[in-house]
Amino acid sequence: MRKYKVAIIDNVFSNMDLEKSELDKIGAFLVESSSNNEEDIISVAEDADALLVGYANISKKIIRSLKKCRIIARYGIGVDNIDIRAADHYGIYVTNVPDYCVDEVSNHTFALILALSRKIVNINSSVKKGIWSYSIHRPIYRVYGKVLGLIGFGKIARVLVKKVKNFGFEILVYDPYVSSRILKEYDVKYASLNEIFQKSDYISLHAPLTNETRYIINKKELKMMKETAYLINTSRGLLVDEDALFIALKEKWISGAALDVLTNEKEINSNHPLLKLENIILTPHMAFYSEESIKDLRFKAVNEVVRALMNLPLRYCVNKMI
């Protein structure tokens, strides 16, 4: 049996036993690149039959160097780190795993909404300092009857809607690619972006990173929001202009924010300006995480590789290679 070479780029897992087990079934072997440098990736990947990719940037130069690659399989939902157009041009499938963490991210988003509304983090901090009082954190408002604005209405946002409905939110949705049938099915109202910013008490971002959505939250949009409103981002850091958000939070244009993603997460340190604010909750890009979701992610990603190498139909193809 021919040995297929599968290169894993930017490995973030402690071992590759799951992947090796699945690849071994088709006579494939795994090699790893621990570097994100373009030339290092090329040296490992150029003769590979398939790539498994974490967060590394798979550029046109890398894709052009691939001599026989059939598939680039991303560990995750977003594929903005892969040059899709180049993959199309060179006849390489690109896949993701869009459904491995829907429950986790929707739960994390809802947890952040409730934590903001009840000011849980700040109150917990005060109690640990010996201040047994909620008065210094007033006002706190009930969520029943408040408006939740969703920017993007894919799988995660739709599951979130099912979870928040019983809490009495009115839900507005902005997504130019969603059908009226879907809106009716989930009993939500379509709104323009301006309406989302002006009417929402909570705005939650669930859009992919594209040229259209980059910095969709900027100074102008933050100025449009209510002073009592909150911003939640569990999607992509570059959807939000962090400099503008810092000013908005510091000068109290809005009440607060909760972010699971930042623009430059690898450079985060104690000097980051957002860390100095008390009206923001930050979590380390972990909304996707549970032990179950990671196992699901890994199995589905490597299974796409297996299917591509065996010339079987793919389940999660995101480019035009049909």
Coordinates of C-alpha atoms in Angstrom, one line a residue:
M1 CA 0.0 0.0 0.0
R2 CA 1.3 3.4 -0.9
K3 CA 2.3 5.6 2.0
Y4 CA 0.6 9.0 1.9
K5 CA 2.4 11.8 3.6
V6 CA 0.3 14.1 5.8
A7 CA 2.0 17.2 7.3
I8 CA 0.6 18.9 10.4
I9 CA 1.4 22.6 10.6
D10 CA 1.4 24.5 13.9
N11 CA 0.5 21.5 16.1
V12 CA -1.2 22.5 19.3
F13 CA -1.9 19.1 20.7
S14 CA 0.2 17.2 23.2
N15 CA 0.2 14.0 21.1
M16 CA -1.1 13.0 17.7
D17 CA -2.3 9.5 18.6
L18 CA -5.9 10.1 17.3
E19 CA -4.7 11.4 14.0
K20 CA -2.0 8.6 13.6
S21 CA -4.6 6.0 14.3
E22 CA -7.0 7.2 11.6
L23 CA -4.2 7.8 9.0
D24 CA -2.7 4.4 9.7
K25 CA -5.9 2.8 8.4
I26 CA -5.1 4.1 4.9
G27 CA -1.4 3.7 5.0
A28 CA -0.6 7.4 5.7
F29 CA 2.1 8.7 7.9
L30 CA 2.3 12.0 9.8
V31 CA 5.1 14.6 9.9
E32 CA 5.0 17.7 12.0
S33 CA 6.2 21.3 11.5
S34 CA 6.8 23.1 14.8
S35 CA 7.6 26.4 13.0
N36 CA 5.3 29.0 11.5
N37 CA 8.0 30.3 9.3
E38 CA 7.1 30.2 5.6
E39 CA 10.3 28.5 4.4
D40 CA 10.2 25.9 7.3
I41 CA 6.6 25.0 6.4
I42 CA 7.5 24.6 2.8
S43 CA 10.4 22.3 3.6
V44 CA 8.0 20.0 5.5
A45 CA 4.9 20.3 3.3
E46 CA 6.0 20.6 -0.3
D47 CA 5.9 16.9 -1.0
A48 CA 2.9 16.2 1.3
D49 CA -0.4 14.7 0.1
A50 CA -2.4 16.6 2.7
L51 CA -2.0 19.3 5.3
L52 CA -3.6 19.6 8.7
V53 CA -3.4 23.2 9.9
G54 CA -3.9 25.0 13.2
Y55 CA -3.3 28.8 13.3
A56 CA -0.3 29.0 10.9
N57 CA -0.7 31.3 7.9
I58 CA -0.9 29.1 4.7
S59 CA 0.0 31.7 2.1
K60 CA 0.0 31.6 -1.7
K61 CA 3.7 31.0 -1.7
I62 CA 3.3 27.9 0.5
I63 CA 0.3 26.7 -1.6
R64 CA 2.2 27.2 -4.8
S65 CA 5.1 25.0 -3.5
L66 CA 2.8 22.0 -2.8
K67 CA 3.6 19.5 -5.4
K68 CA 0.9 16.9 -4.9
C69 CA -1.3 18.2 -2.0
R70 CA -5.0 17.3 -2.3
I71 CA -6.4 18.9 0.8
I72 CA -5.7 21.5 3.4
A73 CA -7.8 20.7 6.5
R74 CA -8.2 23.4 9.1
Y75 CA -8.5 22.5 12.8
G76 CA -11.3 25.0 13.4
I77 CA -14.2 27.0 11.9
G78 CA -12.5 30.1 10.4
V79 CA -10.3 29.7 7.4
D80 CA -9.0 33.3 7.1
N81 CA -5.4 32.0 7.7
I82 CA -5.6 30.0 4.4
D83 CA -5.4 31.6 1.0
I84 CA -8.5 30.1 -0.5
R85 CA -8.1 31.7 -3.9
A86 CA -4.7 30.2 -4.3
A87 CA -6.0 26.8 -3.2
D88 CA -8.7 27.1 -5.8
H89 CA -6.2 28.0 -8.5
Y90 CA -4.0 25.0 -7.7
G91 CA -6.8 22.5 -7.3
I92 CA -6.5 21.9 -3.6
Y93 CA -9.5 21.3 -1.3
V94 CA -9.8 23.4 1.8
T95 CA -12.0 22.1 4.7
N96 CA -12.9 23.3 8.1
V97 CA -14.9 21.8 11.0
P98 CA -17.9 24.2 11.4
D99 CA -19.9 22.2 13.9
Y100 CA -17.5 20.9 16.6
C101 CA -18.0 23.6 19.2
V102 CA -21.4 25.1 18.5
D103 CA -22.7 24.2 22.0
E104 CA -19.5 25.4 23.7
V105 CA -19.3 28.8 22.0
S106 CA -23.1 29.5 22.4
N107 CA -22.8 28.6 26.1
H108 CA -19.7 30.8 26.5
T109 CA -21.4 33.7 24.8
F110 CA -24.5 33.4 27.0
A111 CA -22.3 33.1 30.1
L112 CA -20.6 36.3 29.2
I113 CA -23.9 38.0 28.6
L114 CA -25.2 37.0 32.0
A115 CA -21.9 37.8 33.7
L116 CA -22.0 41.3 32.3
S117 CA -25.6 41.9 33.1
R118 CA -25.2 40.8 36.8
K119 CA -21.7 42.3 37.1
I120 CA -20.5 38.9 38.4
V121 CA -16.8 39.4 37.9
N122 CA -16.6 42.8 39.5
I123 CA -18.7 41.8 42.4
N124 CA -16.7 38.6 43.0
S125 CA -13.5 40.8 43.0
S126 CA -15.0 43.1 45.6
V127 CA -16.1 40.3 47.9
K128 CA -12.6 38.8 47.8
K129 CA -11.3 42.2 48.9
G130 CA -13.7 42.0 51.9
I131 CA -16.4 44.3 50.5
W132 CA -19.7 42.5 51.2
S133 CA -22.0 44.9 49.3
Y134 CA -23.6 45.1 45.9
S135 CA -24.4 48.8 46.2
I136 CA -21.1 50.0 44.7
H137 CA -21.9 48.1 41.5
R138 CA -25.3 49.7 40.9
P139 CA -27.2 49.9 38.7
I140 CA -28.0 46.4 37.6
Y141 CA -30.9 45.8 35.2
R142 CA -33.0 42.7 34.5
V143 CA -32.4 41.0 31.1
Y144 CA -36.1 40.3 30.5
G145 CA -37.3 42.6 27.8
K146 CA -33.9 43.7 26.7
V147 CA -32.7 43.7 23.1
L148 CA -30.0 41.3 22.0
G149 CA -28.5 42.2 18.6
L150 CA -26.7 39.5 16.7
I151 CA -24.3 40.3 13.9
G152 CA -24.0 37.1 11.9
F153 CA -26.6 34.3 12.1
G154 CA -24.8 31.1 11.5
K155 CA -24.9 27.8 13.5
I156 CA -23.6 29.3 16.8
A157 CA -25.9 32.3 16.8
R158 CA -28.9 30.1 16.0
V159 CA -28.2 27.8 18.9
L160 CA -27.7 30.8 21.1
V161 CA -31.1 32.1 20.2
K162 CA -32.7 28.8 21.4
K163 CA -30.9 29.2 24.7
V164 CA -31.7 32.9 25.4
K165 CA -35.4 32.8 24.3
N166 CA -36.7 31.7 27.7
F167 CA -34.9 34.7 29.3
G168 CA -37.2 37.1 27.6
F169 CA -34.8 38.8 25.1
E170 CA -36.1 40.5 22.0
I171 CA -33.7 39.4 19.3
L172 CA -32.5 41.5 16.3
V173 CA -30.3 39.9 13.6
Y174 CA -28.1 41.5 11.0
D175 CA -26.8 39.0 8.4
P176 CA -27.1 39.9 4.7
Y177 CA -26.8 36.2 3.7
V178 CA -29.5 34.7 5.9
S179 CA -32.9 33.9 4.3
S180 CA -36.3 35.2 5.6
R181 CA -37.3 31.6 6.0
I182 CA -34.5 31.1 8.6
L183 CA -35.5 34.3 10.4
K184 CA -39.1 33.2 10.6
E185 CA -38.0 29.7 11.8
Y186 CA -36.1 31.1 14.7
D187 CA -38.6 33.9 15.4
V188 CA -36.1 36.7 15.2
K189 CA -36.4 40.2 13.6
Y190 CA -34.1 41.4 10.8
A191 CA -32.5 44.7 11.4
S192 CA -30.0 47.0 9.7
L193 CA -26.6 47.5 11.3
N194 CA -27.6 51.0 12.4
E195 CA -30.7 49.5 14.1
I196 CA -28.6 46.9 15.8
F197 CA -26.2 49.5 17.2
Q198 CA -28.9 52.0 18.2
K199 CA -31.5 49.6 19.7
S200 CA -29.5 46.7 21.3
D201 CA -28.8 46.4 25.0
Y202 CA -26.4 43.6 24.2
I203 CA -24.5 43.1 20.8
S204 CA -22.9 39.7 20.2
L205 CA -20.6 39.1 17.2
H206 CA -20.9 35.9 15.2
A207 CA -19.6 36.8 11.8
P208 CA -16.5 35.4 10.0
L209 CA -13.6 37.6 9.4
T210 CA -13.8 39.0 5.8
N211 CA -13.1 42.3 4.1
E212 CA -16.7 43.3 4.9
T213 CA -16.5 42.5 8.6
R214 CA -13.0 43.7 9.5
Y215 CA -13.5 46.4 12.1
I216 CA -17.2 46.2 11.8
I217 CA -17.1 47.6 15.4
N218 CA -15.3 51.0 15.2
K219 CA -15.6 54.4 16.8
K220 CA -18.6 55.4 14.7
E221 CA -20.5 52.2 15.7
L222 CA -19.5 52.5 19.4
K223 CA -20.8 56.1 19.5
M224 CA -24.1 54.9 18.2
M225 CA -24.6 52.3 21.0
K226 CA -26.6 53.0 24.2
E227 CA -24.6 54.1 27.3
T228 CA -26.1 51.1 29.0
A229 CA -25.2 48.6 26.3
Y230 CA -22.6 45.8 26.3
L231 CA -20.5 44.3 23.5
I232 CA -19.6 40.6 23.3
N233 CA -17.2 39.0 20.9
T234 CA -16.6 35.3 20.7
S235 CA -15.9 35.3 16.9
R236 CA -12.7 37.0 15.6
G237 CA -10.6 39.7 17.2
L238 CA -10.3 41.8 14.1
L239 CA -14.0 42.4 14.0
V240 CA -13.4 45.1 16.7
D241 CA -11.1 48.1 16.6
E242 CA -9.6 47.7 20.0
D243 CA -8.2 51.2 20.2
A244 CA -11.7 52.6 19.7
L245 CA -13.2 50.1 22.2
F246 CA -10.6 51.1 24.8
I247 CA -11.7 54.7 24.5
A248 CA -15.4 53.8 24.5
L249 CA -15.0 51.8 27.7
K250 CA -12.8 54.3 29.5
E251 CA -15.0 57.2 28.6
K252 CA -18.2 55.1 29.3
W253 CA -19.7 55.4 25.9
I254 CA -21.0 51.9 26.6
S255 CA -21.3 50.0 29.9
G256 CA -18.9 47.2 29.2
A257 CA -17.6 44.4 27.0
A258 CA -16.7 40.8 27.1
L259 CA -14.1 39.5 24.6
D260 CA -12.9 35.9 24.1
V261 CA -10.7 37.0 21.1
L262 CA -8.2 39.8 20.5
T263 CA -6.4 41.2 17.5
N264 CA -2.9 40.1 18.6
E265 CA -3.4 37.3 21.1
K266 CA 0.2 36.1 21.0
E267 CA 1.3 39.5 22.2
I268 CA -1.1 39.8 25.1
N269 CA 0.6 40.8 28.4
S270 CA -0.1 42.7 31.6
N271 CA 0.6 46.0 29.8
H272 CA -2.3 45.6 27.3
P273 CA -4.5 48.6 27.7
L274 CA -7.8 46.6 27.9
L275 CA -6.5 44.7 30.9
K276 CA -6.4 47.9 32.9
L277 CA -10.2 48.5 32.6
E278 CA -12.7 47.2 35.1
N279 CA -15.7 47.2 32.8
I280 CA -14.4 44.4 30.5
I281 CA -14.3 40.6 30.8
L282 CA -11.5 38.9 28.9
T283 CA -11.2 35.1 28.3
P284 CA -8.2 33.5 26.5
H285 CA -9.8 32.4 23.2
M286 CA -11.3 29.4 24.8
A287 CA -15.0 29.6 24.0
F288 CA -14.6 26.6 21.7
Y289 CA -13.1 24.4 24.4
S290 CA -14.3 21.3 26.1
E291 CA -12.7 17.9 26.2
E292 CA -15.5 16.6 24.0
S293 CA -15.2 19.4 21.4
I294 CA -11.5 19.0 20.9
K295 CA -11.9 15.2 20.3
D296 CA -14.7 16.0 17.8
L297 CA -12.6 18.6 16.1
R298 CA -9.5 16.4 15.7
F299 CA -11.5 13.4 14.4
K300 CA -13.5 15.4 11.9
A301 CA -10.5 17.3 10.5
V302 CA -8.4 14.1 10.0
N303 CA -11.4 12.3 8.6
E304 CA -11.7 14.9 5.9
V305 CA -8.0 14.2 5.0
V306 CA -8.8 10.4 4.9
R307 CA -11.8 11.0 2.6
A308 CA -9.8 13.3 0.3
L309 CA -7.0 10.7 -0.1
M310 CA -9.5 7.9 -0.7
N311 CA -11.3 10.0 -3.3
L312 CA -14.5 10.1 -1.2
P313 CA -17.0 13.0 -1.0
L314 CA -15.9 15.7 1.5
R315 CA -18.3 16.9 4.3
Y316 CA -16.9 20.3 5.0
C317 CA -15.4 21.7 1.8
V318 CA -15.3 25.5 2.0
N319 CA -13.8 26.4 -1.4
K320 CA -14.9 25.9 -5.0
M321 CA -13.1 22.7 -5.5
I322 CA -16.0 20.4 -6.1

